[in-house]
CSV table of C-alpha atoms in Angstrom, one decimal:
chain,number,residue,atom,x,y,z
Q,575,MET,CA,245.0,31.7,53.5
Q,576,LYS,CA,244.8,29.5,50.4
Q,577,LEU,CA,241.2,28.9,49.4
Q,578,THR,CA,239.9,25.5,48.6
Q,579,VAL,CA,238.5,24.5,45.2
Q,580,GLU,CA,235.0,24.6,46.8
Q,581,GLN,CA,235.6,28.1,48.1
Q,582,GLU,CA,236.9,29.3,44.7
Q,583,GLY,CA,233.7,27.8,43.2
Q,584,ILE,CA,231.5,29.8,45.5
Q,585,ILE,CA,233.3,33.0,44.8
Q,586,SER,CA,232.9,32.6,41.0
Q,587,SER,CA,229.4,31.1,41.2
Q,588,ASN,CA,226.7,32.4,38.9
Q,589,ASP,CA,223.9,31.0,41.2
Q,590,SER,CA,221.4,33.7,42.2
Q,591,GLY,CA,220.9,32.4,45.7
Q,592,LEU,CA,223.6,30.5,47.6
Q,593,ALA,CA,223.9,29.5,51.3
Q,594,ILE,CA,227.4,29.0,52.6
Q,595,ILE,CA,227.5,26.7,55.6
Q,596,ALA,CA,230.8,26.1,57.4
Q,597,ASN,CA,232.3,25.6,60.8
Q,598,PRO,CA,234.2,28.3,62.6
Q,599,GLY,CA,237.7,29.0,61.3
Q,600,THR,CA,237.1,27.8,57.8
Q,601,ALA,CA,237.3,31.2,56.1
Q,602,LYS,CA,233.6,31.5,55.3
Q,603,THR,CA,233.7,35.3,55.9
Q,604,THR,CA,236.7,35.6,53.7
Q,605,THR,CA,234.9,33.6,51.0
Q,606,LEU,CA,231.9,36.0,51.4
Q,607,VAL,CA,234.3,39.1,51.1
Q,608,LYS,CA,236.0,37.7,48.0
Q,609,SER,CA,232.5,37.0,46.5
Q,610,ALA,CA,231.7,40.7,47.1
Q,611,VAL,CA,234.8,41.9,45.4
Q,612,HIS,CA,234.2,39.5,42.5
Q,613,LEU,CA,230.6,40.8,42.1
Q,614,MET,CA,231.9,44.4,42.0
Q,615,ASP,CA,232.9,43.8,38.4
Q,616,LYS,CA,229.2,43.6,37.5
Q,617,PHE,CA,227.5,45.8,40.2
Q,618,SER,CA,228.2,49.2,41.6
Q,619,SER,CA,229.0,49.5,45.3
Q,620,GLU,CA,225.6,51.4,45.8
Q,621,GLN,CA,223.8,48.2,44.7
Q,622,PHE,CA,225.2,46.2,47.6
Q,623,LEU,CA,223.7,45.4,51.0
Q,624,ILE,CA,226.4,43.6,53.0
Q,625,SER,CA,225.4,43.0,56.6
Q,626,SER,CA,226.1,41.1,59.8
Q,627,PHE,CA,224.4,41.2,63.2
Q,628,SER,CA,227.1,42.6,65.5
Q,629,ARG,CA,229.1,45.8,65.1
Q,630,ARG,CA,232.3,43.9,65.6
Q,631,ASP,CA,231.6,41.5,62.8
Q,632,THR,CA,230.4,44.3,60.5
Q,633,ASN,CA,233.6,46.3,61.1
Q,634,ASP,CA,235.6,43.1,60.3
Q,635,LEU,CA,233.7,42.7,57.1
Q,636,ARG,CA,234.3,46.4,56.2
Q,637,GLU,CA,238.0,46.2,56.8
Q,638,LYS,CA,238.4,43.0,54.9
Q,639,VAL,CA,236.5,44.4,51.9
Q,640,LYS,CA,238.7,47.6,52.0
Q,641,LYS,CA,241.8,45.5,52.1
Q,642,GLU,CA,240.7,43.5,49.1
Q,643,LEU,CA,240.1,46.8,47.3
Q,644,ASP,CA,243.5,48.3,48.3
Q,645,ASP,CA,241.9,50.6,50.8
Q,646,LYS,CA,239.7,52.3,48.2
Q,647,PRO,CA,236.7,54.2,49.9
Q,648,ILE,CA,233.4,52.4,50.0
Q,649,PRO,CA,230.0,54.0,50.7
Q,650,PRO,CA,229.0,53.8,54.4
Q,651,GLU,CA,225.6,52.2,53.5
Q,652,MET,CA,227.3,49.4,51.6
Q,653,ILE,CA,228.4,47.4,54.7
Q,654,VAL,CA,226.1,47.8,57.8
Q,655,THR,CA,224.7,46.1,60.8
Q,656,ASN,CA,221.1,44.9,60.6
Q,657,HIS,CA,220.0,47.6,62.9
Q,658,SER,CA,222.0,50.4,61.2
Q,659,PHE,CA,220.4,49.5,57.9
Q,660,CYS,CA,217.0,49.8,59.5
Q,661,HIS,CA,217.9,53.1,61.1
Q,662,ARG,CA,218.8,54.5,57.7
Q,663,ALA,CA,215.6,53.1,56.2
Q,664,ILE,CA,213.4,54.8,58.8
Q,665,VAL,CA,215.3,58.1,58.4
Q,666,THR,CA,214.9,57.8,54.6
Q,667,ALA,CA,211.1,57.1,55.1
Q,668,ALA,CA,210.9,60.3,57.1
Q,669,HIS,CA,212.9,62.7,54.9
Q,670,GLU,CA,212.5,61.3,51.4
Q,671,PHE,CA,209.0,60.0,51.6
Q,672,LYS,CA,207.5,62.2,54.4
Q,673,ILE,CA,206.0,59.3,56.2
Q,674,GLU,CA,204.7,60.5,59.6
Q,675,GLU,CA,205.2,57.1,61.3
Q,676,ALA,CA,208.9,57.5,60.6
Q,677,SER,CA,209.4,61.2,61.1
Q,678,ARG,CA,207.8,61.1,64.6
Q,679,TYR,CA,210.9,59.4,65.9
Q,680,LEU,CA,213.5,61.9,64.5
Q,681,GLU,CA,215.5,63.7,67.2
Q,682,SER,CA,214.5,66.9,65.4
Q,683,GLU,CA,212.7,67.8,62.1
Q,684,LYS,CA,215.9,67.9,60.0
Q,685,SER,CA,217.9,65.3,62.1
Q,686,LEU,CA,219.4,62.2,60.6
Q,687,LYS,CA,219.1,60.5,64.0
Q,688,LEU,CA,216.3,58.7,65.7
Q,689,ARG,CA,215.3,58.9,69.4
Q,690,ILE,CA,216.6,55.6,70.7
Q,691,CYS,CA,216.0,54.4,74.2
Q,692,GLN,CA,218.8,52.2,75.5
Q,693,GLY,CA,220.7,51.7,78.7
Q,694,MET,CA,219.4,53.6,81.7
Q,695,LEU,CA,216.6,55.3,79.7
Q,696,LYS,CA,215.2,51.9,78.6
Q,697,SER,CA,215.4,50.6,82.2
Q,698,ASN,CA,213.5,53.7,83.4
Q,699,PHE,CA,210.8,53.2,80.8
Q,700,ILE,CA,210.4,49.5,81.9
Q,701,SER,CA,210.5,50.5,85.6
Q,702,GLU,CA,207.8,53.1,84.9
Q,703,ALA,CA,205.7,50.4,83.2
Q,704,ILE,CA,206.2,48.0,86.1
Q,705,ASP,CA,205.2,50.6,88.7
Q,706,LYS,CA,202.1,51.5,86.8
Q,707,VAL,CA,200.9,47.8,86.5
Q,708,THR,CA,201.9,46.6,89.9
Q,709,MET,CA,201.2,49.8,91.9
Q,710,GLY,CA,204.6,49.5,93.5
Q,711,GLN,CA,204.3,45.8,94.4
Q,712,SER,CA,207.1,44.6,92.2
Q,713,ASP,CA,209.7,43.0,94.6
Q,714,ASP,CA,209.4,39.7,92.7
Q,715,ILE,CA,210.2,41.2,89.3
Q,716,ASP,CA,213.8,41.2,88.1
Q,717,LEU,CA,214.2,44.3,85.8
Q,718,SER,CA,217.2,42.8,84.0
Q,719,ILE,CA,215.5,39.5,83.2
Q,720,LEU,CA,212.3,41.3,82.2
Q,721,SER,CA,214.2,43.6,79.8
Q,722,GLN,CA,215.8,40.5,78.2
Q,723,GLU,CA,212.4,38.8,77.9
Q,724,ILE,CA,210.9,41.9,76.2
Q,725,GLU,CA,213.9,41.9,73.7
Q,726,LEU,CA,213.4,38.2,73.0
Q,727,TRP,CA,209.6,38.6,72.5
Q,728,LYS,CA,210.2,41.5,70.1
Q,729,SER,CA,212.9,39.7,68.2
Q,730,LYS,CA,210.4,37.0,67.6
Q,731,CYS,CA,207.7,39.5,66.6
Q,732,ILE,CA,205.6,38.6,69.6
Q,733,LEU,CA,203.0,41.2,70.6
Q,734,PRO,CA,202.2,42.1,74.2
Q,735,GLU,CA,198.8,40.3,73.9
Q,736,GLN,CA,200.5,37.1,72.9
Q,737,VAL,CA,202.5,36.8,76.1
Q,738,ASP,CA,201.1,34.1,78.4
Q,739,ASP,CA,201.8,35.7,81.7
Q,740,GLU,CA,199.1,38.4,82.3
Q,741,ARG,CA,201.2,40.7,84.4
Q,742,ARG,CA,204.2,40.6,82.1
Q,743,GLN,CA,201.8,41.1,79.2
Q,744,GLN,CA,200.5,44.3,80.9
Q,745,ILE,CA,204.0,45.6,81.6
Q,746,PHE,CA,205.1,44.9,78.1
Q,747,HIS,CA,202.1,46.8,76.8
Q,748,GLU,CA,202.7,49.8,79.1
Q,749,TYR,CA,206.4,49.8,78.1
Q,750,GLU,CA,205.5,50.0,74.4
Q,751,LEU,CA,202.9,52.7,75.1
Q,752,THR,CA,205.4,54.8,77.1
Q,753,LYS,CA,207.9,54.6,74.3
Q,754,ARG,CA,205.4,55.5,71.6
Q,755,ASN,CA,204.0,58.4,73.6
Q,756,LYS,CA,207.5,59.8,74.2
Q,757,ARG,CA,208.4,59.1,70.5
Q,758,TYR,CA,211.3,56.7,71.3
Q,759,LEU,CA,212.3,53.4,69.6
Q,760,ASP,CA,214.4,50.7,71.2
Q,761,PHE,CA,216.8,48.6,69.1
Q,762,SER,CA,214.2,45.9,68.4
Q,763,ASP,CA,211.8,48.6,67.1
Q,764,LEU,CA,214.3,49.5,64.4
Q,765,LEU,CA,213.6,46.1,62.7
Q,766,LEU,CA,209.9,46.0,63.5
Q,767,VAL,CA,209.2,49.5,62.4
Q,768,THR,CA,211.2,49.0,59.2
Q,769,ASN,CA,209.2,45.9,58.4
Q,770,LYS,CA,206.0,47.8,59.1
Q,771,LEU,CA,207.0,50.7,56.8
Q,772,PHE,CA,208.0,48.3,54.0
Q,773,THR,CA,204.7,46.5,54.3
Q,774,ASN,CA,202.5,49.7,54.4
Q,775,HIS,CA,204.4,51.9,52.0
Q,776,PRO,CA,205.1,50.3,48.6
Q,777,GLN,CA,206.9,53.3,47.4
Q,778,LEU,CA,209.5,53.0,50.1
Q,779,VAL,CA,210.2,49.3,49.6
Q,780,LYS,CA,210.3,49.9,45.9
Q,781,TYR,CA,213.0,52.4,46.4
Q,782,TYR,CA,215.1,49.8,48.2
Q,783,GLN,CA,214.3,47.0,45.8
Q,784,ASN,CA,215.4,49.2,42.8
Q,785,ARG,CA,218.7,50.1,44.5
Q,786,ILE,CA,219.7,46.8,46.2
Q,787,LYS,CA,220.6,44.1,43.8
Q,788,VAL,CA,223.3,42.2,45.8
Q,789,ILE,CA,222.6,41.0,49.3
Q,790,LEU,CA,225.5,39.4,51.2
Q,791,LEU,CA,224.7,38.3,54.8
Q,792,ASP,CA,227.3,37.1,57.2
Q,793,GLU,CA,226.7,35.2,60.5
Q,794,MET,CA,223.2,34.5,59.5
Q,795,GLN,CA,222.7,31.9,62.2
Q,796,ASP,CA,222.2,34.9,64.4
Q,797,ALA,CA,219.3,36.3,62.4
Q,798,ASN,CA,216.0,36.6,64.1
Q,799,PRO,CA,212.4,36.6,62.7
Q,800,ALA,CA,212.2,40.4,62.9
Q,801,TRP,CA,215.3,40.8,60.6
Q,802,LEU,CA,214.1,38.0,58.3
Q,803,LYS,CA,210.8,39.8,57.8
Q,804,VAL,CA,212.8,42.9,56.7
Q,805,LEU,CA,214.8,40.8,54.3
Q,806,SER,CA,211.7,39.2,52.9
Q,807,HIS,CA,210.9,42.5,51.2
Q,808,LEU,CA,214.3,42.7,49.5
Q,809,ILE,CA,215.5,39.2,48.7
Q,810,PRO,CA,212.9,38.4,46.0
Q,811,THR,CA,214.0,41.3,43.8
Q,812,ALA,CA,217.8,41.0,44.4
Q,813,GLU,CA,219.8,39.5,41.5
Q,814,VAL,CA,222.4,37.9,43.8
Q,815,VAL,CA,221.9,36.6,47.4
Q,816,ARG,CA,224.7,35.0,49.5
Q,817,VAL,CA,224.1,34.0,53.1
Q,818,CYS,CA,226.9,32.7,55.3
Q,819,GLY,CA,226.7,31.0,58.6
Q,820,ASP,CA,227.1,28.0,60.9
Q,821,MET,CA,223.8,26.5,62.2
Q,822,ASP,CA,225.7,25.1,65.2
Q,823,GLN,CA,227.1,28.5,66.2
Q,824,ALA,CA,224.1,30.7,67.2
Q,825,ILE,CA,225.8,32.9,69.8
Q,826,TYR,CA,222.8,35.3,69.8
Q,827,SER,CA,220.3,32.5,70.3
Q,828,PHE,CA,218.9,34.4,73.4
Q,829,ARG,CA,217.8,37.2,70.9
Q,830,GLY,CA,215.6,34.8,69.0
Q,831,ALA,CA,218.1,33.6,66.4
Q,832,VAL,CA,216.8,31.0,63.9
Q,833,SER,CA,218.6,28.8,61.5
Q,834,ASP,CA,216.0,27.9,58.9
Q,835,PHE,CA,216.9,30.9,56.7
Q,836,PHE,CA,218.8,28.5,54.4
Q,837,THR,CA,215.7,26.9,53.1
Q,838,PRO,CA,214.5,29.4,50.4
Q,839,LEU,CA,217.9,29.6,48.7
Q,840,ASN,CA,218.2,27.6,45.5
Q,841,LYS,CA,221.6,26.1,46.4
Q,842,MET,CA,223.6,25.2,49.5
Q,843,ARG,CA,227.4,24.8,49.7
Q,844,THR,CA,229.3,23.4,52.7
Q,845,PHE,CA,233.0,23.3,53.5
């Protein structure tokens, strides 16, 4: 695909912060990828954080970057999903900084994996919380809908005590308590715990601020407040920030996606 003059200008831009807003099918991801390759003349691959929300989009990013680099190997931590970045950050907090709040969730003392509750295990934890709160009188509660509601609340950084419905508030609280007591995280926790670690442990966030100098974010219309809070610790010290998205294409809106992430950037480009 031949790039437009506007796209070429974005790739070679010297602006520190730039939002790329475009409709689907306009090569905005390709523009972001070519921007990454252009910036590799100045920064090492270890200084990049290139991220998207879904695994599919992240794999697409990785393959496009590799193709531009003639299939040269790139570090696995260079291009990641939002959640996998946070998973790595929690593991780093546990092993490199010996932070107990992080190490309590490791599968084992030396493991590089965290205990993640998902699928049936997550459903069991929520069911356990429902039974405890309702004393078995839960015929009117749809487990699937409640699970989605909890995910939405957490993506918006809403605490159990902030939920309006008293019974759902109690179930949410019991679910969180069950996970913590059993030393499990769900996927939303990856973002929330990382933000908490960055907030409470300056040495950890400093480690990432010193390493990450280029932040390139694709499909940012799908970002949620929990991920934006993580990014808020890293963007101020980055030398280059590029965010790419379409404010009219929020396919993950049910997860609490927001589109006001463009505001802090010093320039905005559309095509």
